[in-house]
Tab-separated table of C-alpha atoms in Angstrom:
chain	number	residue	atom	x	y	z
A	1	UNK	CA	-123.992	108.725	-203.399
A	2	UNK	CA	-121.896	110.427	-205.522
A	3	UNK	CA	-119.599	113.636	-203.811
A	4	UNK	CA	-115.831	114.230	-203.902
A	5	UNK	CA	-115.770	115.141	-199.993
A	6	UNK	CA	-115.140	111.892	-198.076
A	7	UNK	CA	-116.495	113.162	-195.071
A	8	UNK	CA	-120.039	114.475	-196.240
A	9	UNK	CA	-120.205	110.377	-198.110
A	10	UNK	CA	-119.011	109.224	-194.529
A	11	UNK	CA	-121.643	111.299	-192.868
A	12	UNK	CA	-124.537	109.944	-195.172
A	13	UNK	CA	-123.281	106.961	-195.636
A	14	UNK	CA	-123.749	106.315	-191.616
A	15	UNK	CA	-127.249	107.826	-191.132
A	16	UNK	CA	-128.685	105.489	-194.190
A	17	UNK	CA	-126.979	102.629	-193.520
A	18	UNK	CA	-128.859	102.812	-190.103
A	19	UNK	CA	-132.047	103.163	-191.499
A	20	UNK	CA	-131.343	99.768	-193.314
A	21	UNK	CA	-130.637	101.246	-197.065
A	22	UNK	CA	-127.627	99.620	-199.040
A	23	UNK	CA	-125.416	102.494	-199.911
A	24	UNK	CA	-122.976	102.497	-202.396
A	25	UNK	CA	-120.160	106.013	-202.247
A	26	UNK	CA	-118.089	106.836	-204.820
A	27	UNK	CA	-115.954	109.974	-205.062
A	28	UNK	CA	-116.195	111.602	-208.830
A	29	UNK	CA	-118.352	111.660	-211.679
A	30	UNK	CA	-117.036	108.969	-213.705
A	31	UNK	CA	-116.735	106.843	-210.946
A	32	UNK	CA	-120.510	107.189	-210.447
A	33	UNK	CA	-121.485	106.354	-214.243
A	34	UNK	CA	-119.320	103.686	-214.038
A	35	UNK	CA	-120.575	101.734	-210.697
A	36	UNK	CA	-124.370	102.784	-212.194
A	37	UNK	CA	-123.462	100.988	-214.884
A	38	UNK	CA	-122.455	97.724	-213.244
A	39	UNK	CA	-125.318	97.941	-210.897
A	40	UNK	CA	-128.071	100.032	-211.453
A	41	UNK	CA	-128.884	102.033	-208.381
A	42	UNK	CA	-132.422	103.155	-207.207
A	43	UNK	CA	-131.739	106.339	-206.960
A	44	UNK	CA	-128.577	108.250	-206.619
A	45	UNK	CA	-127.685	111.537	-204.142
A	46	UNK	CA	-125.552	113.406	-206.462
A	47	UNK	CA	-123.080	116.366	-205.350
A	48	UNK	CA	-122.492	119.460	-207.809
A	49	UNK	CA	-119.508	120.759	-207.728
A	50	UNK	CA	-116.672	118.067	-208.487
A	51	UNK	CA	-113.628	118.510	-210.081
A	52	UNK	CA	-113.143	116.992	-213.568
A	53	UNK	CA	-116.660	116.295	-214.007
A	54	UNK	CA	-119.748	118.214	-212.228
A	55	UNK	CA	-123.117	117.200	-211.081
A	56	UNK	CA	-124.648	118.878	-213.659
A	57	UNK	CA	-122.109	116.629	-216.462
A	58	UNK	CA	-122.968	113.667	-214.415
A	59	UNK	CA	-126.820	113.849	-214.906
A	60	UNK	CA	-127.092	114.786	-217.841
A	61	UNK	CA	-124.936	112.317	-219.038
A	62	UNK	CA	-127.188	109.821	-217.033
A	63	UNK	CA	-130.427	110.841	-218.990
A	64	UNK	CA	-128.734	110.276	-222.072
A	65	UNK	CA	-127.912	106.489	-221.275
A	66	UNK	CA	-130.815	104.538	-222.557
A	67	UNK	CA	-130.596	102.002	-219.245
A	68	UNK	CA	-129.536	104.477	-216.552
A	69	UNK	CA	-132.374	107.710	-217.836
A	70	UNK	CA	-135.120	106.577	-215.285
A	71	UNK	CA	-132.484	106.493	-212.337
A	72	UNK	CA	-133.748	109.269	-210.230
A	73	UNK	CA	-131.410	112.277	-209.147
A	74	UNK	CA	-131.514	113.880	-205.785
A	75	UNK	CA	-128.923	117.010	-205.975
A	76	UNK	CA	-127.344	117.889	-202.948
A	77	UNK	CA	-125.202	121.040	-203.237
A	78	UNK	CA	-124.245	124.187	-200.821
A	79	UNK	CA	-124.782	126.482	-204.061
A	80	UNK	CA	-128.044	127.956	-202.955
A	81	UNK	CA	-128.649	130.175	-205.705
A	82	UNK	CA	-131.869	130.112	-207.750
A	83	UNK	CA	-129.952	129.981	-210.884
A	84	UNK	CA	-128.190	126.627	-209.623
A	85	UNK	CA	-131.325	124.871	-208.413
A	86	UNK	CA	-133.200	125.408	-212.133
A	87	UNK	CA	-129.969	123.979	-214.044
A	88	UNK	CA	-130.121	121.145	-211.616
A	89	UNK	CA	-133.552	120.662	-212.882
A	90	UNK	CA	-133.377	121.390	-216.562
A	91	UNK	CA	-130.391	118.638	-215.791
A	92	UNK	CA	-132.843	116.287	-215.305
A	93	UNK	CA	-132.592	116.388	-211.467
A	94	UNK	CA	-135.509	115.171	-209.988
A	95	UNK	CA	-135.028	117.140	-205.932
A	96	UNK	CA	-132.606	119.276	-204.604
A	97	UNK	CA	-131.324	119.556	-201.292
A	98	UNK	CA	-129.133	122.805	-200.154
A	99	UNK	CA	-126.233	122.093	-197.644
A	100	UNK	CA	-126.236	122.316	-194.935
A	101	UNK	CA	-129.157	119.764	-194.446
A	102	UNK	CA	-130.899	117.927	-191.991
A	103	UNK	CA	-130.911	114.483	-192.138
A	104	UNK	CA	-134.401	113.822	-191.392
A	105	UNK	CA	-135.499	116.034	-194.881
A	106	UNK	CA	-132.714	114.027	-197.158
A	107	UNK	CA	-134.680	111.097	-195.708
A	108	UNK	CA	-138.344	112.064	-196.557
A	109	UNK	CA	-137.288	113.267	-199.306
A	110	UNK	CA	-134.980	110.096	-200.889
A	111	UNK	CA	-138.114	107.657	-199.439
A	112	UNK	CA	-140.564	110.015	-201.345
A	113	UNK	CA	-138.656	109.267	-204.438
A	114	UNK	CA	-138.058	105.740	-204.072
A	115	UNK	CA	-142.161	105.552	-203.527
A	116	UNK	CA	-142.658	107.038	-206.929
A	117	UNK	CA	-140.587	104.966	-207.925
A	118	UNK	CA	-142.265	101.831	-207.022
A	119	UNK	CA	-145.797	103.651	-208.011
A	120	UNK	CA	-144.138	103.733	-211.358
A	121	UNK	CA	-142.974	100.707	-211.897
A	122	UNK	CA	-146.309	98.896	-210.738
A	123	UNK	CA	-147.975	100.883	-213.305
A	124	UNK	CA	-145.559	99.791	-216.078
A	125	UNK	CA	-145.623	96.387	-214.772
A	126	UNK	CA	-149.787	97.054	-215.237
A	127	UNK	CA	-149.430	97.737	-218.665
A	128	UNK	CA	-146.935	94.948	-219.291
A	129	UNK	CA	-149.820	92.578	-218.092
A	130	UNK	CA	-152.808	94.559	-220.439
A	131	UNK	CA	-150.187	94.475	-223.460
A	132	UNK	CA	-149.467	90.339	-222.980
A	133	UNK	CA	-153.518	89.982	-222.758
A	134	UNK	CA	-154.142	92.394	-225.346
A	135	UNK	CA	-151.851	90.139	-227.905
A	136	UNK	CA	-152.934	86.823	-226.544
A	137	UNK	CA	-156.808	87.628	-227.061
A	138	UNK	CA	-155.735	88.895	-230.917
A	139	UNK	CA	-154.157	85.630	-231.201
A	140	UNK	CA	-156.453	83.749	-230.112
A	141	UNK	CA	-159.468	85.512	-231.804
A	142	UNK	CA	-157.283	85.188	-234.913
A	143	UNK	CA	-157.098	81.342	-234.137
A	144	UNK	CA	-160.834	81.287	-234.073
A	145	UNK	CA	-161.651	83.132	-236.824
A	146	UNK	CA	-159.270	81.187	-239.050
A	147	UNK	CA	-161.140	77.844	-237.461
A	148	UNK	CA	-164.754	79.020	-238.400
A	149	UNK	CA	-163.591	79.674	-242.288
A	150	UNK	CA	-162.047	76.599	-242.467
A	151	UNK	CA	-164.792	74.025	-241.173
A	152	UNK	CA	-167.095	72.782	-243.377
A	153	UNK	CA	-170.310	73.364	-240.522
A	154	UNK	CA	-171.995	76.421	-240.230
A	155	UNK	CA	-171.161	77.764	-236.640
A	156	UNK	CA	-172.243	80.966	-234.902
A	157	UNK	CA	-172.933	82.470	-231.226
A	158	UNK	CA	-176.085	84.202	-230.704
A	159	UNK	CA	-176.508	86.615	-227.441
A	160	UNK	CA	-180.639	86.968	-226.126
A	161	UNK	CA	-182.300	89.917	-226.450
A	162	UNK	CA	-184.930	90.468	-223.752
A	163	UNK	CA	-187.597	92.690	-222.976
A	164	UNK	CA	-186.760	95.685	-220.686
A	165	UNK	CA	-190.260	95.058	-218.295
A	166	UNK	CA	-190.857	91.568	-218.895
A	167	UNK	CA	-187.623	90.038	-219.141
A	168	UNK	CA	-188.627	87.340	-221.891
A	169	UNK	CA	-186.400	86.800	-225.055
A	170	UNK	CA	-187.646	88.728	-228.058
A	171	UNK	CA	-185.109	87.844	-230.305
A	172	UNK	CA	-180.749	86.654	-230.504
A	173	UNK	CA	-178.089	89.314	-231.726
A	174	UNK	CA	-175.583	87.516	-233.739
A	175	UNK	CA	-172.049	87.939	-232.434
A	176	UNK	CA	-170.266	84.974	-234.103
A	177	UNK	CA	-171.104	83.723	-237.247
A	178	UNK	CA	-168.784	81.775	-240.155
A	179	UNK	CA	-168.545	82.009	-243.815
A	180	UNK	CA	-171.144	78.893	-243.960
A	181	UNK	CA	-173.858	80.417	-241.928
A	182	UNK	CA	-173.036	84.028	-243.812
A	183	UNK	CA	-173.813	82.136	-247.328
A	184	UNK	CA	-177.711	79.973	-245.806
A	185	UNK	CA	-178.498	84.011	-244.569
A	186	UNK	CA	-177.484	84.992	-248.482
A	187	UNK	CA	-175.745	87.623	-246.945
A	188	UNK	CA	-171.824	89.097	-245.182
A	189	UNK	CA	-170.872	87.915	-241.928
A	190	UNK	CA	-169.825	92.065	-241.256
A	191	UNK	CA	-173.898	92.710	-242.351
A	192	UNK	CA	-174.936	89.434	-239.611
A	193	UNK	CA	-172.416	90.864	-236.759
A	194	UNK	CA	-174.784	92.475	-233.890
A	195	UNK	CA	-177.857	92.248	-236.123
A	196	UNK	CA	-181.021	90.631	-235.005
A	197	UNK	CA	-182.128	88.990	-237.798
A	198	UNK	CA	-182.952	85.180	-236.506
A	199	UNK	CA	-186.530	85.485	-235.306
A	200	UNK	CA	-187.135	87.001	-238.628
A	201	UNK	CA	-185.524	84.297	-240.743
A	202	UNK	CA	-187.260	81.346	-238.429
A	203	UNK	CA	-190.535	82.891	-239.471
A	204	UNK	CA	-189.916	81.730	-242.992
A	205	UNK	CA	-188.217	78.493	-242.104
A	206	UNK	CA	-189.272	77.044	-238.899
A	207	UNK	CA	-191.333	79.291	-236.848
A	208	UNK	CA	-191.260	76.854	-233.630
A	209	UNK	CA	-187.914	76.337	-234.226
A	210	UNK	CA	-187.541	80.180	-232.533
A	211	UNK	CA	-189.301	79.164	-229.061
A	212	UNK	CA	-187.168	76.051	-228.933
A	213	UNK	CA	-183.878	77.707	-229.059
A	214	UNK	CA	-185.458	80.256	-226.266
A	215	UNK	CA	-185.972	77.095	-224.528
A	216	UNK	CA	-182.181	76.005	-224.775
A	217	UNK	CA	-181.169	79.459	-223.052
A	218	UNK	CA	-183.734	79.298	-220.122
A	219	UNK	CA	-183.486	75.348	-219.484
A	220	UNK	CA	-180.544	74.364	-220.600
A	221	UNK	CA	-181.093	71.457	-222.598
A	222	UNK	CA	-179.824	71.051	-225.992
A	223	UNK	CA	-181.315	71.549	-228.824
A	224	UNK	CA	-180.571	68.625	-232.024
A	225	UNK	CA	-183.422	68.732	-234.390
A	226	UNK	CA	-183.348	68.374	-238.395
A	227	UNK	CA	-184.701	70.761	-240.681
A	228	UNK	CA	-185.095	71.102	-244.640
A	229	UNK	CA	-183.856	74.495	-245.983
A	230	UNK	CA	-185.345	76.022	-248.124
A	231	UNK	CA	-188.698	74.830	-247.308
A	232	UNK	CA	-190.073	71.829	-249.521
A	233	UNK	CA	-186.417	71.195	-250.960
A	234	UNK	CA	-184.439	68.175	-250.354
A	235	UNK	CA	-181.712	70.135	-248.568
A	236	UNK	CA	-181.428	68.413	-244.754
A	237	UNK	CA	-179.469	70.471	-242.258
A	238	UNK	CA	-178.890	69.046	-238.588
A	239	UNK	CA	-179.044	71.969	-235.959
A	240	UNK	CA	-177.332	71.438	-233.027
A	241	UNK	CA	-177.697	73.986	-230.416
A	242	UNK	CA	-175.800	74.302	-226.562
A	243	UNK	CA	-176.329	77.356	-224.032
A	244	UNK	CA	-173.867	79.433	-223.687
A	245	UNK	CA	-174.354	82.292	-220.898
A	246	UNK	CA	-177.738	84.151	-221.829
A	247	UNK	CA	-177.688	82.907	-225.602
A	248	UNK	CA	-176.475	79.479	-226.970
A	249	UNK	CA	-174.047	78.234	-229.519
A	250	UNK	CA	-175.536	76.534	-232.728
A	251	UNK	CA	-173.785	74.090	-235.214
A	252	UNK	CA	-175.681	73.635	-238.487
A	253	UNK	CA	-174.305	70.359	-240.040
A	254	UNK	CA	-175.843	69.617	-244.207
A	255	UNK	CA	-176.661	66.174	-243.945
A	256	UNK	CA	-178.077	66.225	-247.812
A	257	UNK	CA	-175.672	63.920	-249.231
A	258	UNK	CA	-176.373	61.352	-246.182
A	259	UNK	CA	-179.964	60.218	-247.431
Protein backbone atom coordinates (compact mmCIF):
# COMPACT_ATOMS: atom_id res chain seq x y z
CA UNK A 1 0.00 0.00 0.00
CA UNK A 2 1.50 2.88 -1.11
CA UNK A 3 -0.10 6.59 0.35
CA UNK A 4 1.69 9.49 2.08
CA UNK A 5 -1.21 9.77 4.85
CA UNK A 6 -0.22 7.51 7.77
CA UNK A 7 -3.53 7.25 8.96
CA UNK A 8 -5.49 6.08 5.73
CA UNK A 9 -2.12 3.09 5.57
CA UNK A 10 -3.03 2.59 9.37
CA UNK A 11 -6.67 2.26 8.57
CA UNK A 12 -6.07 -0.37 5.70
CA UNK A 13 -3.41 -1.75 7.01
CA UNK A 14 -5.79 -3.00 10.11
CA UNK A 15 -8.86 -4.18 8.12
CA UNK A 16 -6.44 -6.52 5.77
CA UNK A 17 -4.31 -7.65 8.16
CA UNK A 18 -7.56 -9.12 9.76
CA UNK A 19 -8.64 -10.75 6.86
CA UNK A 20 -5.22 -12.65 6.97
CA UNK A 21 -3.35 -10.66 3.93
CA UNK A 22 0.44 -9.71 4.53
CA UNK A 23 0.57 -6.02 4.06
CA UNK A 24 3.44 -4.16 3.42
CA UNK A 25 2.92 0.30 3.84
CA UNK A 26 5.18 2.55 2.66
CA UNK A 27 4.73 6.33 2.55
CA UNK A 28 6.02 7.83 -1.06
CA UNK A 29 6.56 6.80 -4.44
CA UNK A 30 10.05 5.85 -4.41
CA UNK A 31 9.71 4.13 -1.39
CA UNK A 32 7.13 1.89 -3.12
CA UNK A 33 9.41 1.06 -6.31
CA UNK A 34 11.98 0.43 -4.10
CA UNK A 35 10.32 -2.24 -1.51
CA UNK A 36 8.57 -3.73 -5.04
CA UNK A 37 11.75 -4.19 -6.04
CA UNK A 38 13.12 -6.19 -3.13
CA UNK A 39 9.98 -8.14 -2.90
CA UNK A 40 7.63 -8.28 -5.50
CA UNK A 41 4.16 -7.65 -4.21
CA UNK A 42 0.86 -9.22 -5.55
CA UNK A 43 -0.71 -6.40 -6.07
CA UNK A 44 -0.26 -2.96 -4.78
CA UNK A 45 -3.15 -0.18 -3.48
CA UNK A 46 -1.60 2.87 -4.79
CA UNK A 47 -2.60 6.58 -3.61
CA UNK A 48 -2.50 9.57 -6.25
CA UNK A 49 -1.64 12.47 -5.05
CA UNK A 50 1.90 12.36 -3.23
CA UNK A 51 4.31 14.84 -3.00
CA UNK A 52 7.58 14.40 -4.94
CA UNK A 53 6.32 11.65 -6.92
CA UNK A 54 2.44 10.90 -7.82
CA UNK A 55 0.46 7.83 -8.37
CA UNK A 56 0.27 8.40 -11.75
CA UNK A 57 4.66 8.66 -11.83
CA UNK A 58 4.59 5.64 -9.69
CA UNK A 59 2.68 3.34 -12.18
CA UNK A 60 3.81 4.21 -14.92
CA UNK A 61 7.13 3.88 -13.88
CA UNK A 62 6.06 0.31 -12.67
CA UNK A 63 4.92 -0.79 -16.25
CA UNK A 64 8.07 0.22 -17.56
CA UNK A 65 10.16 -2.19 -15.23
CA UNK A 66 10.46 -5.39 -17.11
CA UNK A 67 9.96 -7.54 -13.56
CA UNK A 68 7.48 -5.30 -11.74
CA UNK A 69 4.90 -4.55 -15.33
CA UNK A 70 2.45 -7.46 -14.42
CA UNK A 71 2.12 -6.16 -10.70
CA UNK A 72 -1.44 -5.12 -10.67
CA UNK A 73 -2.52 -1.46 -9.60
CA UNK A 74 -5.55 -0.70 -7.58
CA UNK A 75 -5.78 3.36 -7.41
CA UNK A 76 -7.28 4.70 -4.52
CA UNK A 77 -7.70 8.49 -4.67
CA UNK A 78 -10.44 11.21 -3.34
CA UNK A 79 -10.02 12.96 -6.92
CA UNK A 80 -13.32 11.84 -8.29
CA UNK A 81 -13.21 13.44 -11.50
CA UNK A 82 -13.67 11.54 -14.77
CA UNK A 83 -10.61 13.03 -16.15
CA UNK A 84 -8.54 11.50 -13.10
CA UNK A 85 -10.01 8.01 -13.23
CA UNK A 86 -9.05 7.63 -17.30
CA UNK A 87 -5.29 8.85 -16.59
CA UNK A 88 -5.28 6.34 -13.83
CA UNK A 89 -6.10 3.90 -16.47
CA UNK A 90 -4.14 4.98 -19.49
CA UNK A 91 -1.43 4.75 -16.37
CA UNK A 92 -1.75 1.33 -16.50
CA UNK A 93 -4.05 1.14 -13.42
CA UNK A 94 -5.87 -1.83 -13.41
CA UNK A 95 -9.23 -0.50 -10.66
CA UNK A 96 -9.92 2.53 -9.06
CA UNK A 97 -11.42 3.19 -5.90
CA UNK A 98 -12.75 6.93 -4.95
CA UNK A 99 -12.31 7.98 -1.22
CA UNK A 100 -14.11 7.84 0.81
CA UNK A 101 -14.58 3.97 0.50
CA UNK A 102 -16.02 1.18 2.11
CA UNK A 103 -14.00 -1.41 3.15
CA UNK A 104 -16.00 -4.25 2.10
CA UNK A 105 -15.69 -2.89 -1.94
CA UNK A 106 -11.63 -2.35 -1.56
CA UNK A 107 -11.95 -5.99 -0.48
CA UNK A 108 -13.98 -7.53 -3.41
CA UNK A 109 -12.38 -5.63 -5.40
CA UNK A 110 -8.35 -6.35 -4.34
CA UNK A 111 -9.59 -10.38 -4.05
CA UNK A 112 -11.09 -9.97 -7.62
CA UNK A 113 -7.71 -8.95 -8.77
CA UNK A 114 -5.62 -11.27 -6.97
CA UNK A 115 -8.10 -14.12 -8.66
CA UNK A 116 -7.11 -12.94 -12.07
CA UNK A 117 -4.19 -13.05 -11.05
CA UNK A 118 -3.90 -16.60 -10.18
CA UNK A 119 -6.26 -17.40 -13.44
CA UNK A 120 -3.32 -15.89 -15.19
CA UNK A 121 -0.65 -17.36 -13.97
CA UNK A 122 -2.17 -21.01 -14.23
CA UNK A 123 -2.62 -20.30 -17.78
CA UNK A 124 1.04 -19.24 -18.29
CA UNK A 125 2.11 -22.00 -16.16
CA UNK A 126 -0.26 -24.14 -18.95
CA UNK A 127 1.67 -23.00 -21.66
CA UNK A 128 4.99 -23.42 -19.88
CA UNK A 129 4.00 -27.21 -19.68
CA UNK A 130 2.70 -27.38 -23.76
CA UNK A 131 6.05 -25.41 -24.69
CA UNK A 132 8.48 -28.12 -22.54
CA UNK A 133 6.32 -31.03 -24.39
CA UNK A 134 6.22 -29.32 -27.55
CA UNK A 135 10.33 -29.25 -27.57
CA UNK A 136 10.76 -32.61 -25.96
CA UNK A 137 8.50 -34.44 -28.69
CA UNK A 138 10.76 -32.36 -31.55
CA UNK A 139 13.64 -33.77 -29.83
CA UNK A 140 12.76 -36.80 -29.57
CA UNK A 141 11.16 -37.22 -33.08
CA UNK A 142 14.47 -35.70 -34.23
CA UNK A 143 16.25 -38.57 -32.23
CA UNK A 144 14.19 -41.04 -34.14
CA UNK A 145 14.41 -39.86 -37.34
CA UNK A 146 18.18 -39.53 -37.15
CA UNK A 147 18.06 -43.45 -35.78
CA UNK A 148 15.99 -44.79 -38.82
CA UNK A 149 18.67 -43.10 -41.45
CA UNK A 150 21.36 -44.40 -39.73
CA UNK A 151 20.50 -48.27 -39.31
CA UNK A 152 21.30 -50.44 -41.83
CA UNK A 153 17.44 -52.41 -41.51
CA UNK A 154 14.62 -51.22 -43.21
CA UNK A 155 12.10 -50.08 -40.43
CA UNK A 156 8.63 -48.56 -40.73
CA UNK A 157 5.13 -48.29 -38.74
CA UNK A 158 2.10 -49.08 -40.59
CA UNK A 159 -1.50 -47.90 -39.09
CA UNK A 160 -4.78 -50.45 -40.38
CA UNK A 161 -7.15 -49.26 -42.51
CA UNK A 162 -10.57 -50.86 -41.99
CA UNK A 163 -13.77 -50.99 -43.55
CA UNK A 164 -16.41 -48.45 -42.33
CA UNK A 165 -19.45 -51.46 -42.12
CA UNK A 166 -17.45 -54.41 -41.72
CA UNK A 167 -14.66 -53.44 -39.68
CA UNK A 168 -11.99 -55.82 -41.44
CA UNK A 169 -8.51 -54.43 -42.54
CA UNK A 170 -8.42 -53.44 -46.19
CA UNK A 171 -5.14 -52.21 -46.29
CA UNK A 172 -1.96 -50.26 -43.74
CA UNK A 173 -1.24 -46.40 -44.17
CA UNK A 174 2.39 -45.91 -43.80
CA UNK A 175 3.28 -43.45 -41.06
CA UNK A 176 6.96 -44.35 -40.41
CA UNK A 177 9.15 -45.48 -42.88
CA UNK A 178 13.32 -45.12 -43.25
CA UNK A 179 15.58 -44.37 -46.05
CA UNK A 180 16.00 -48.38 -46.49
CA UNK A 181 12.39 -49.22 -46.86
CA UNK A 182 11.98 -45.75 -49.11
CA UNK A 183 14.79 -47.28 -51.62
CA UNK A 184 12.93 -51.60 -51.77
CA UNK A 185 9.46 -49.21 -52.59
CA UNK A 186 11.88 -47.37 -55.43
CA UNK A 187 10.40 -44.43 -54.20
CA UNK A 188 10.63 -40.99 -51.25
CA UNK A 189 9.81 -41.63 -47.81
CA UNK A 190 7.63 -37.90 -48.13
CA UNK A 191 5.71 -39.92 -51.36
CA UNK A 192 5.29 -43.38 -48.68
CA UNK A 193 4.11 -40.99 -45.60
CA UNK A 194 0.13 -41.63 -45.17
CA UNK A 195 -0.05 -43.54 -48.46
CA UNK A 196 -1.57 -46.93 -48.72
CA UNK A 197 0.48 -48.56 -50.93
CA UNK A 198 1.37 -52.12 -49.08
CA UNK A 199 -1.50 -54.34 -50.14
CA UNK A 200 -0.64 -53.21 -53.56
CA UNK A 201 3.08 -53.97 -53.44
CA UNK A 202 2.36 -57.58 -51.56
CA UNK A 203 0.33 -58.41 -54.63
CA UNK A 204 3.50 -58.49 -56.65
CA UNK A 205 5.71 -59.93 -53.97
CA UNK A 206 3.96 -62.07 -51.54
CA UNK A 207 0.30 -61.94 -51.80
CA UNK A 208 -0.28 -64.10 -48.44
CA UNK A 209 2.22 -62.26 -46.95
CA UNK A 210 -0.79 -59.31 -46.73
CA UNK A 211 -3.32 -61.61 -44.62
CA UNK A 212 -0.48 -62.59 -42.34
CA UNK A 213 0.47 -59.20 -41.25
CA UNK A 214 -3.56 -58.62 -40.78
CA UNK A 215 -3.14 -61.53 -38.63
CA UNK A 216 -0.29 -59.87 -36.45
CA UNK A 217 -2.74 -56.81 -35.74
CA UNK A 218 -5.87 -58.92 -34.76
CA UNK A 219 -3.91 -61.82 -32.80
CA UNK A 220 -1.05 -60.53 -31.78
CA UNK A 221 1.52 -62.85 -32.64
CA UNK A 222 4.54 -61.95 -34.47
CA UNK A 223 5.20 -62.22 -37.63
CA UNK A 224 9.23 -63.58 -38.74
CA UNK A 225 9.07 -65.07 -42.13
CA UNK A 226 11.78 -64.84 -45.09
CA UNK A 227 11.11 -63.65 -48.39
CA UNK A 228 13.15 -63.20 -51.79
CA UNK A 229 12.75 -59.69 -53.32
CA UNK A 230 12.40 -59.26 -56.29
CA UNK A 231 10.72 -62.42 -57.03
CA UNK A 232 13.03 -65.32 -58.47
CA UNK A 233 16.28 -63.27 -57.44
CA UNK A 234 18.69 -64.34 -54.90
CA UNK A 235 17.98 -61.30 -52.73
CA UNK A 236 16.75 -62.85 -49.03
CA UNK A 237 15.12 -60.31 -46.74
CA UNK A 238 13.97 -61.43 -43.10
CA UNK A 239 10.62 -59.62 -42.12
CA UNK A 240 10.04 -59.25 -38.75
CA UNK A 241 6.79 -57.86 -37.78
CA UNK A 242 5.27 -56.83 -33.88
CA UNK A 243 1.70 -55.16 -33.22
CA UNK A 244 1.67 -52.04 -32.35
CA UNK A 245 -1.93 -50.51 -31.40
CA UNK A 246 -4.26 -51.19 -34.55
CA UNK A 247 -1.20 -51.67 -37.04
CA UNK A 248 2.24 -53.32 -36.30
CA UNK A 249 5.85 -52.40 -36.58
CA UNK A 250 7.97 -54.28 -39.29
CA UNK A 251 11.85 -54.71 -39.47
CA UNK A 252 13.09 -55.90 -42.87
CA UNK A 253 16.65 -57.31 -42.24
CA UNK A 254 18.79 -58.39 -46.05
CA UNK A 255 20.12 -61.55 -45.12
CA UNK A 256 21.71 -61.99 -48.89
CA UNK A 257 25.20 -62.01 -47.94
CA UNK A 258 24.38 -64.75 -45.08
CA UNK A 259 23.82 -67.78 -47.57
Amino acid sequence: MVDDLPENLQLLSDLLTTLGYSVRSVTSGRMALKTAKVKRPDLILLDIKMPDMDGYQVCQALKADEDLRDIPVIFISALDDVFDKVKAFWSGGVDYIAKPFQSEEVVVRLENQLTIQKQKQVLQDEISRRKETEEMLYQSRALLTSVLNSVLDGIAALQAVRDPNTCEIVDFRCLVVNPVIAKLFDRNREDLIGKLVLRKFLKRVKPDLFQKLVDVVETGYTLDETINYPANSNSIYQIIAVKLGDGFTVTLKDNSNKL
